[in-house]
CSV table of C-alpha atoms and ligand atoms in Angstrom, one decimal:
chain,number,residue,atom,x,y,z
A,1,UNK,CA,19.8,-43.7,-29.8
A,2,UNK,CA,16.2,-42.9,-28.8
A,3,UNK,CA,17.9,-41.2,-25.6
A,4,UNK,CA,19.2,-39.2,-28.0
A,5,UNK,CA,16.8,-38.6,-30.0
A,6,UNK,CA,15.0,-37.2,-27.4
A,7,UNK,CA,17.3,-35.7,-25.7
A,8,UNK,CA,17.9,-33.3,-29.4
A,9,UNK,CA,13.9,-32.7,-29.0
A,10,UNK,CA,14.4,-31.6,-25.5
A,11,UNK,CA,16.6,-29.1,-26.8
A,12,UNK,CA,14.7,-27.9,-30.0
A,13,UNK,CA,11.1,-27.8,-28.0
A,14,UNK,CA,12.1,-28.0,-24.3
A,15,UNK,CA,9.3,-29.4,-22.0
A,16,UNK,CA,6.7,-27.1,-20.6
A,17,UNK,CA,6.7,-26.5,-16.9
A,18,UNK,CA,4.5,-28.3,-14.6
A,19,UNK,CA,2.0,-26.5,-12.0
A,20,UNK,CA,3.8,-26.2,-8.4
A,21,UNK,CA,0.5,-27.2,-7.2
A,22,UNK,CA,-1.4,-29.5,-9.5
A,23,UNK,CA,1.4,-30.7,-11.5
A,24,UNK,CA,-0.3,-30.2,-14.9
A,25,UNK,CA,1.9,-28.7,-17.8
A,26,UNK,CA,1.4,-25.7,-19.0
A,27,UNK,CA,2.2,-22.8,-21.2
A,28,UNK,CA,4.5,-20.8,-19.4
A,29,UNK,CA,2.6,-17.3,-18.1
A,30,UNK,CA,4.3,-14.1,-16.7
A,31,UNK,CA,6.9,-17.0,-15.5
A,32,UNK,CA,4.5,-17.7,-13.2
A,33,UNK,CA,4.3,-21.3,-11.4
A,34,UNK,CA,0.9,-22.0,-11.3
A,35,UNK,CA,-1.2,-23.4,-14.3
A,36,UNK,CA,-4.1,-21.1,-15.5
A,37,UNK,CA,-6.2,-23.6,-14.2
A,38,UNK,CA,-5.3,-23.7,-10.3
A,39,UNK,CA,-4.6,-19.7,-11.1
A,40,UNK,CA,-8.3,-19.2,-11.8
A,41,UNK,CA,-9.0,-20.6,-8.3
A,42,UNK,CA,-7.4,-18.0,-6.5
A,43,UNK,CA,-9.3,-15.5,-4.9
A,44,UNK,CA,-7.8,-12.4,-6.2
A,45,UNK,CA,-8.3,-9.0,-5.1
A,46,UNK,CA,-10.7,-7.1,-7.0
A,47,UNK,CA,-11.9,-3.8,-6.6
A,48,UNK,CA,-13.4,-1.9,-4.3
A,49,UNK,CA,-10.8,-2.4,-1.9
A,50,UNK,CA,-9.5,-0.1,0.9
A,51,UNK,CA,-7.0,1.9,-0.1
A,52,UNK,CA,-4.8,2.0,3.2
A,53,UNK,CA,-5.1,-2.3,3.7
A,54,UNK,CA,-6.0,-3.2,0.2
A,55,UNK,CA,-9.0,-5.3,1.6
A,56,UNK,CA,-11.8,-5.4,-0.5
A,57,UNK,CA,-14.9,-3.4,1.2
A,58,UNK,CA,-17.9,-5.6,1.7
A,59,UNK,CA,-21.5,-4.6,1.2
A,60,UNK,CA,-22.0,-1.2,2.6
A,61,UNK,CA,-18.6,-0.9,3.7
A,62,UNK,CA,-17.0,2.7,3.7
A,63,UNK,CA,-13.5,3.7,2.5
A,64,UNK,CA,-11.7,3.2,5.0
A,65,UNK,CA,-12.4,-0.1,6.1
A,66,UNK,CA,-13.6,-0.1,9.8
A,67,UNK,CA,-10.1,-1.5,10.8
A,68,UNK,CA,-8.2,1.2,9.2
A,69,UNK,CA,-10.5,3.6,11.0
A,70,UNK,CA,-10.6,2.5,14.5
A,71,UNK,CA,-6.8,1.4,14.7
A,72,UNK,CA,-3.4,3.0,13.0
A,73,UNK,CA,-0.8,1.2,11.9
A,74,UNK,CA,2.8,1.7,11.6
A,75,UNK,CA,3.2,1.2,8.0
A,76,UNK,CA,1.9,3.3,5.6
A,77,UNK,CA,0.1,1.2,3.2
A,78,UNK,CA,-1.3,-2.6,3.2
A,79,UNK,CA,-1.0,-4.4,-0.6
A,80,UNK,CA,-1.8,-7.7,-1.0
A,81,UNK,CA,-2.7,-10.0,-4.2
A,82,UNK,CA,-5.4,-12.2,-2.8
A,83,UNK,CA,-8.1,-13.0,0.1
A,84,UNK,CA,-7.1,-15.3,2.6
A,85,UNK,CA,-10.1,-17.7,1.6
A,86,UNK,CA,-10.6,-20.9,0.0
A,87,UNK,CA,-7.9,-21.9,-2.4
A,88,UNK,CA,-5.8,-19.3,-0.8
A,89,UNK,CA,-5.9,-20.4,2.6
A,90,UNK,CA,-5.0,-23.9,1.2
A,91,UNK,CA,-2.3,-23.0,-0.4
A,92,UNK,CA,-0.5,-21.2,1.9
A,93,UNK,CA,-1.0,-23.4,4.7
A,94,UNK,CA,0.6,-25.8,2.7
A,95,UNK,CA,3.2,-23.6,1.8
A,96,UNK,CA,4.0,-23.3,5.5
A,97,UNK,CA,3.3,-26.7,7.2
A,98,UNK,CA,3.6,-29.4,4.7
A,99,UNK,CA,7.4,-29.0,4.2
A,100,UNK,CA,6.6,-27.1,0.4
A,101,UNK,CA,9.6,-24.6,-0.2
A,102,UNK,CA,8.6,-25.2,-4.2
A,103,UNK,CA,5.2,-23.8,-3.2
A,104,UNK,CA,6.3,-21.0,-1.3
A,105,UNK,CA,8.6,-20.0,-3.9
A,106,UNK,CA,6.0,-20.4,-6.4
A,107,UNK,CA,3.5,-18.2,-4.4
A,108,UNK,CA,6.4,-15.8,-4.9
A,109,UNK,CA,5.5,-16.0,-8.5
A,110,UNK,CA,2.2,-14.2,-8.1
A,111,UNK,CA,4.0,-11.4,-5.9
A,112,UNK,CA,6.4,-10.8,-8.7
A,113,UNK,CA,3.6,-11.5,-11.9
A,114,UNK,CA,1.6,-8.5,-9.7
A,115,UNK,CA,4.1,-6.1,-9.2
A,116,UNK,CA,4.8,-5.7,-13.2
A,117,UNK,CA,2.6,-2.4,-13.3
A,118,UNK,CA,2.5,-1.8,-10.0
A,119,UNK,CA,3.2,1.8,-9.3
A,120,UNK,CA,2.8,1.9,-5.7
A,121,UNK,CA,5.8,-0.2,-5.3
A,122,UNK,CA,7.8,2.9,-7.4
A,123,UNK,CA,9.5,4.2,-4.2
A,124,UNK,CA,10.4,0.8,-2.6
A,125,UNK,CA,14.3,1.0,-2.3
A,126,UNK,CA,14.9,-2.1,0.0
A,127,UNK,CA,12.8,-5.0,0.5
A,128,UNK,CA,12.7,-7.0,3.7
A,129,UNK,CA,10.6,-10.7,4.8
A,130,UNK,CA,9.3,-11.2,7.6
A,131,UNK,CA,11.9,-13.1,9.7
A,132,UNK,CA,10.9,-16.6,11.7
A,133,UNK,CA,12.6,-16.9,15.2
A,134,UNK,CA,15.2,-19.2,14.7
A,135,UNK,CA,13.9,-21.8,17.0
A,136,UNK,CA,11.0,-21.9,14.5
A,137,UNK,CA,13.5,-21.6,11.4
A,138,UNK,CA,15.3,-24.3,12.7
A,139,UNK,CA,12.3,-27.0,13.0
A,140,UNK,CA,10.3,-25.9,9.2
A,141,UNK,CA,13.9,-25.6,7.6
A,142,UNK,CA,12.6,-22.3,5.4
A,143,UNK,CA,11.1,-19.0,5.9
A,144,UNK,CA,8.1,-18.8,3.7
A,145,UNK,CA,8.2,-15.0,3.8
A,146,UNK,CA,11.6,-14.7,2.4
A,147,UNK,CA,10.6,-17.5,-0.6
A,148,UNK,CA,8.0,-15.5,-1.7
A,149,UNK,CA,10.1,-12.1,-1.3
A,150,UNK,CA,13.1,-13.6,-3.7
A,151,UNK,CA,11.4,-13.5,-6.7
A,152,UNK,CA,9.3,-10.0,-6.7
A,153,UNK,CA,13.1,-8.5,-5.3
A,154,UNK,CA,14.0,-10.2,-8.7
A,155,UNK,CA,11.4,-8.9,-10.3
A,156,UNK,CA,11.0,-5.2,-9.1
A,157,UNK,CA,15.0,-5.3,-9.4
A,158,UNK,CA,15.2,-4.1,-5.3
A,159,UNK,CA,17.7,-5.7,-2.6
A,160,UNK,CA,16.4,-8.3,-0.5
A,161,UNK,CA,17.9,-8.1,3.2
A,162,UNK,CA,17.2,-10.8,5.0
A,163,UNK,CA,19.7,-11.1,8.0
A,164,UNK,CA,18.4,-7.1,8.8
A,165,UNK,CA,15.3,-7.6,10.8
A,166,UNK,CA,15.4,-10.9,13.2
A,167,UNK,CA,12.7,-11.7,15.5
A,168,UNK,CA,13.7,-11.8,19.2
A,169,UNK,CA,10.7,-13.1,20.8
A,170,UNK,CA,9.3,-16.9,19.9
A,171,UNK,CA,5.8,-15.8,19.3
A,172,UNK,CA,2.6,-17.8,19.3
A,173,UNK,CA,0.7,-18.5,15.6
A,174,UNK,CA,-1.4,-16.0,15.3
A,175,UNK,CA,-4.2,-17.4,13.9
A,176,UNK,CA,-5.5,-19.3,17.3
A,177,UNK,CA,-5.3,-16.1,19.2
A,178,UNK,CA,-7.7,-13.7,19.9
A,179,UNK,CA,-6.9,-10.1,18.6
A,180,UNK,CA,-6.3,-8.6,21.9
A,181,UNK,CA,-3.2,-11.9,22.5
A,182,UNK,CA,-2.5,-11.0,18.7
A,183,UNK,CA,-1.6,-7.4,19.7
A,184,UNK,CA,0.2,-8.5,23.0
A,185,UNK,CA,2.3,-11.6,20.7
A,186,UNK,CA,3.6,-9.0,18.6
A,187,UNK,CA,4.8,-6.7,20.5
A,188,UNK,CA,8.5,-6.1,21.1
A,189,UNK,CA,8.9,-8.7,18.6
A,190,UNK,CA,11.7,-8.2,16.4
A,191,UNK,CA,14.9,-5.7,16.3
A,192,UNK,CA,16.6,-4.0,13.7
A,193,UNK,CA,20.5,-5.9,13.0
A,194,UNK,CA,22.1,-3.8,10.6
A,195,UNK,CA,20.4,0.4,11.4
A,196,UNK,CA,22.7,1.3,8.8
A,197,UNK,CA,20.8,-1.0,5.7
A,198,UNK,CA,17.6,0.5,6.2
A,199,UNK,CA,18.6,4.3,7.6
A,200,UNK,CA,16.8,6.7,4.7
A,201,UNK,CA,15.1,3.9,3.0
A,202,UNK,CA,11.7,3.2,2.2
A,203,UNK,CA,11.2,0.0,2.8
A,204,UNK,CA,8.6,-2.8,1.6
A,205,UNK,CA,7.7,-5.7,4.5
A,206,UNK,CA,6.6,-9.1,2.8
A,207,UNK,CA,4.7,-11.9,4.7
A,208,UNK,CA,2.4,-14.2,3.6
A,209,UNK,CA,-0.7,-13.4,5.1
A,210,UNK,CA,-2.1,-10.1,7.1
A,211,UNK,CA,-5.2,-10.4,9.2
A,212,UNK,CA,-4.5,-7.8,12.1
A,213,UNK,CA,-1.4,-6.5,10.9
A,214,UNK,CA,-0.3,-6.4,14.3
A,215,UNK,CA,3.0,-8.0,12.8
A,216,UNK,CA,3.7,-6.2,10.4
A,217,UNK,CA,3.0,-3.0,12.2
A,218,UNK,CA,5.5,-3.9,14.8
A,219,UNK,CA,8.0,-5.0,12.4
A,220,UNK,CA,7.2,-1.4,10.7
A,221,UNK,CA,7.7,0.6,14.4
A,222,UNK,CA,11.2,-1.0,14.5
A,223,UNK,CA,12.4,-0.4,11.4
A,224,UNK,CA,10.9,3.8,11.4
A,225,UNK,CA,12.9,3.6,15.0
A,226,UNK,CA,16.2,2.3,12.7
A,227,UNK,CA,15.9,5.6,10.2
A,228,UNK,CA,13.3,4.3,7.6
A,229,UNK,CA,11.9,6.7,6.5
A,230,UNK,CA,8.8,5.0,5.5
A,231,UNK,CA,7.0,1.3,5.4
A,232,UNK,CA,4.8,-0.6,3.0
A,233,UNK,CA,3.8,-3.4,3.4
A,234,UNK,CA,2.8,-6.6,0.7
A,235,UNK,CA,1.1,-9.6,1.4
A,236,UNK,CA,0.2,-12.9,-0.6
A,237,UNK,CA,-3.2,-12.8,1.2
A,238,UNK,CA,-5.2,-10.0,3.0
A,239,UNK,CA,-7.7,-11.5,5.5
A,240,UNK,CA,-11.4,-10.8,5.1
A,241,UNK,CA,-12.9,-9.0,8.4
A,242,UNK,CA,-14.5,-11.6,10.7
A,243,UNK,CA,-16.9,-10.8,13.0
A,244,UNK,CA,-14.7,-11.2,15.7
A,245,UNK,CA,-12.0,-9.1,14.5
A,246,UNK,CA,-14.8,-6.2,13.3
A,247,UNK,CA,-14.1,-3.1,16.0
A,248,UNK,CA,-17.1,-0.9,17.1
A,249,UNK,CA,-16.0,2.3,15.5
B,1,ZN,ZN1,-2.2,-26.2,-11.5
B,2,ZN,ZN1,-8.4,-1.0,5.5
């Protein structure tokens, strides 16, 4: 009877969701998956940021940001939610190496909680992850990319196509490389499957973190070379300029 009992309570108050990263309860916000708490920790972006990458300018820093200046891109526009720092950095390298599909989803929480009033999104028609070579598919069992894409798609109400890019070439992690083996792992990475899906589309690339954007640039060459007629691309985390990666202008 107390099963019952509580199962009848269940259905009159139904429990509140727990934190994909602390496991606290809470009170459910934007349907996102993280607690206010752990939310708080996140280093989000806040303004001024450059408005081709989205990273915020430091110091003196003029608009553009140095990188923007010194080297052009293939997409149009960078976006991204948060700095690649701190609580950021931990999450998404769990997300990616501790076997956390839940978390990666959930990270796709903040994508889609962001993109409520986001206007630059407006001429998105199609919305494509960043694909893993299989090889690497295979052995982590999830893209990461594509969790966090499936619930801004849901969100923004776009397509989400992700059997139309693949990536050809089993590149190296980026992060160990310098940025001149960053540019030469990217290239001639992936190739366009389906021409036809992405032909006259504007199209927004999501990945989890841009440092470089070497990646996504390349991905964004293919895709203009398939008939898009334009590229954006969103990140969870933008990376802050390290010294190493600063160009003389
Ligand atoms: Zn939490
Ligand atoms: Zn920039």
């Amino acid at each position: 009877m107390a099963n019952l009992y509580q199962r009848i309570l269940e259905l009159i108050y139904p429990p509140l969701p727990r934190c994909v990263f602390c496991g606290d309860s809470f009170q459910p916000y934007y349907q996102l998956a993280f607690c206010r708490r752990c939310l708080a920790r996140m280093p989000l972006i806040t303004k001024p940021v450059c408005s081709r990458c989205d990273r915020p300018l430091r110091g003196r820093e003029q608009e553009p940001c140095s990188q923007c200046r010194t080297e052009a891109r293939f997409y149009e526009q960078g976006l991204a939610v948060a700095v690649y720092d701190g609580f950021m950095r931990e999450l998404l390298h769990a997300a990616k190496y501790n076997f956390r599909p839940d978390l990666a989803r959930g990270l796709g929480t903040l994508l889609a909680a962001w993109a409520e009033n986001e206007t630059r999104l407006d001429d998105i028609q199609i919305i494509i992850p960043i694909p893993l070579h299989p090889q690497k598919l295979s052995a982590r069992g999830y893209n990461q990319s594509q969790l966090m894409a499936q619930p801004l798609a849901a969100a923004i109400r776009r397509p989400l196509l992700s059997e139309t890019l693949y990536r050809v070439k089993p590149t190296k992690s980026q992060s160990k490389l310098s940025r001149k083996e960053r540019k030469e792992n990217a290239e001639d990475a992936f190739l366009v499957a389906d021409c036809q899906a992405v032909a006259g589309k504007k199209v927004l690339l999501v990945d989890d973190i841009c440092t470089t954007g070497y990646t996504l640039s390349e991905a964004a060459r293919v895709l203009l070379l398939a008939g898009a007629t334009g590229v954006k691309a969103l990140t969870i985390a933008v990376g802050v300029l390290e010294e190493k990666w600063m160009l003389k202008p």
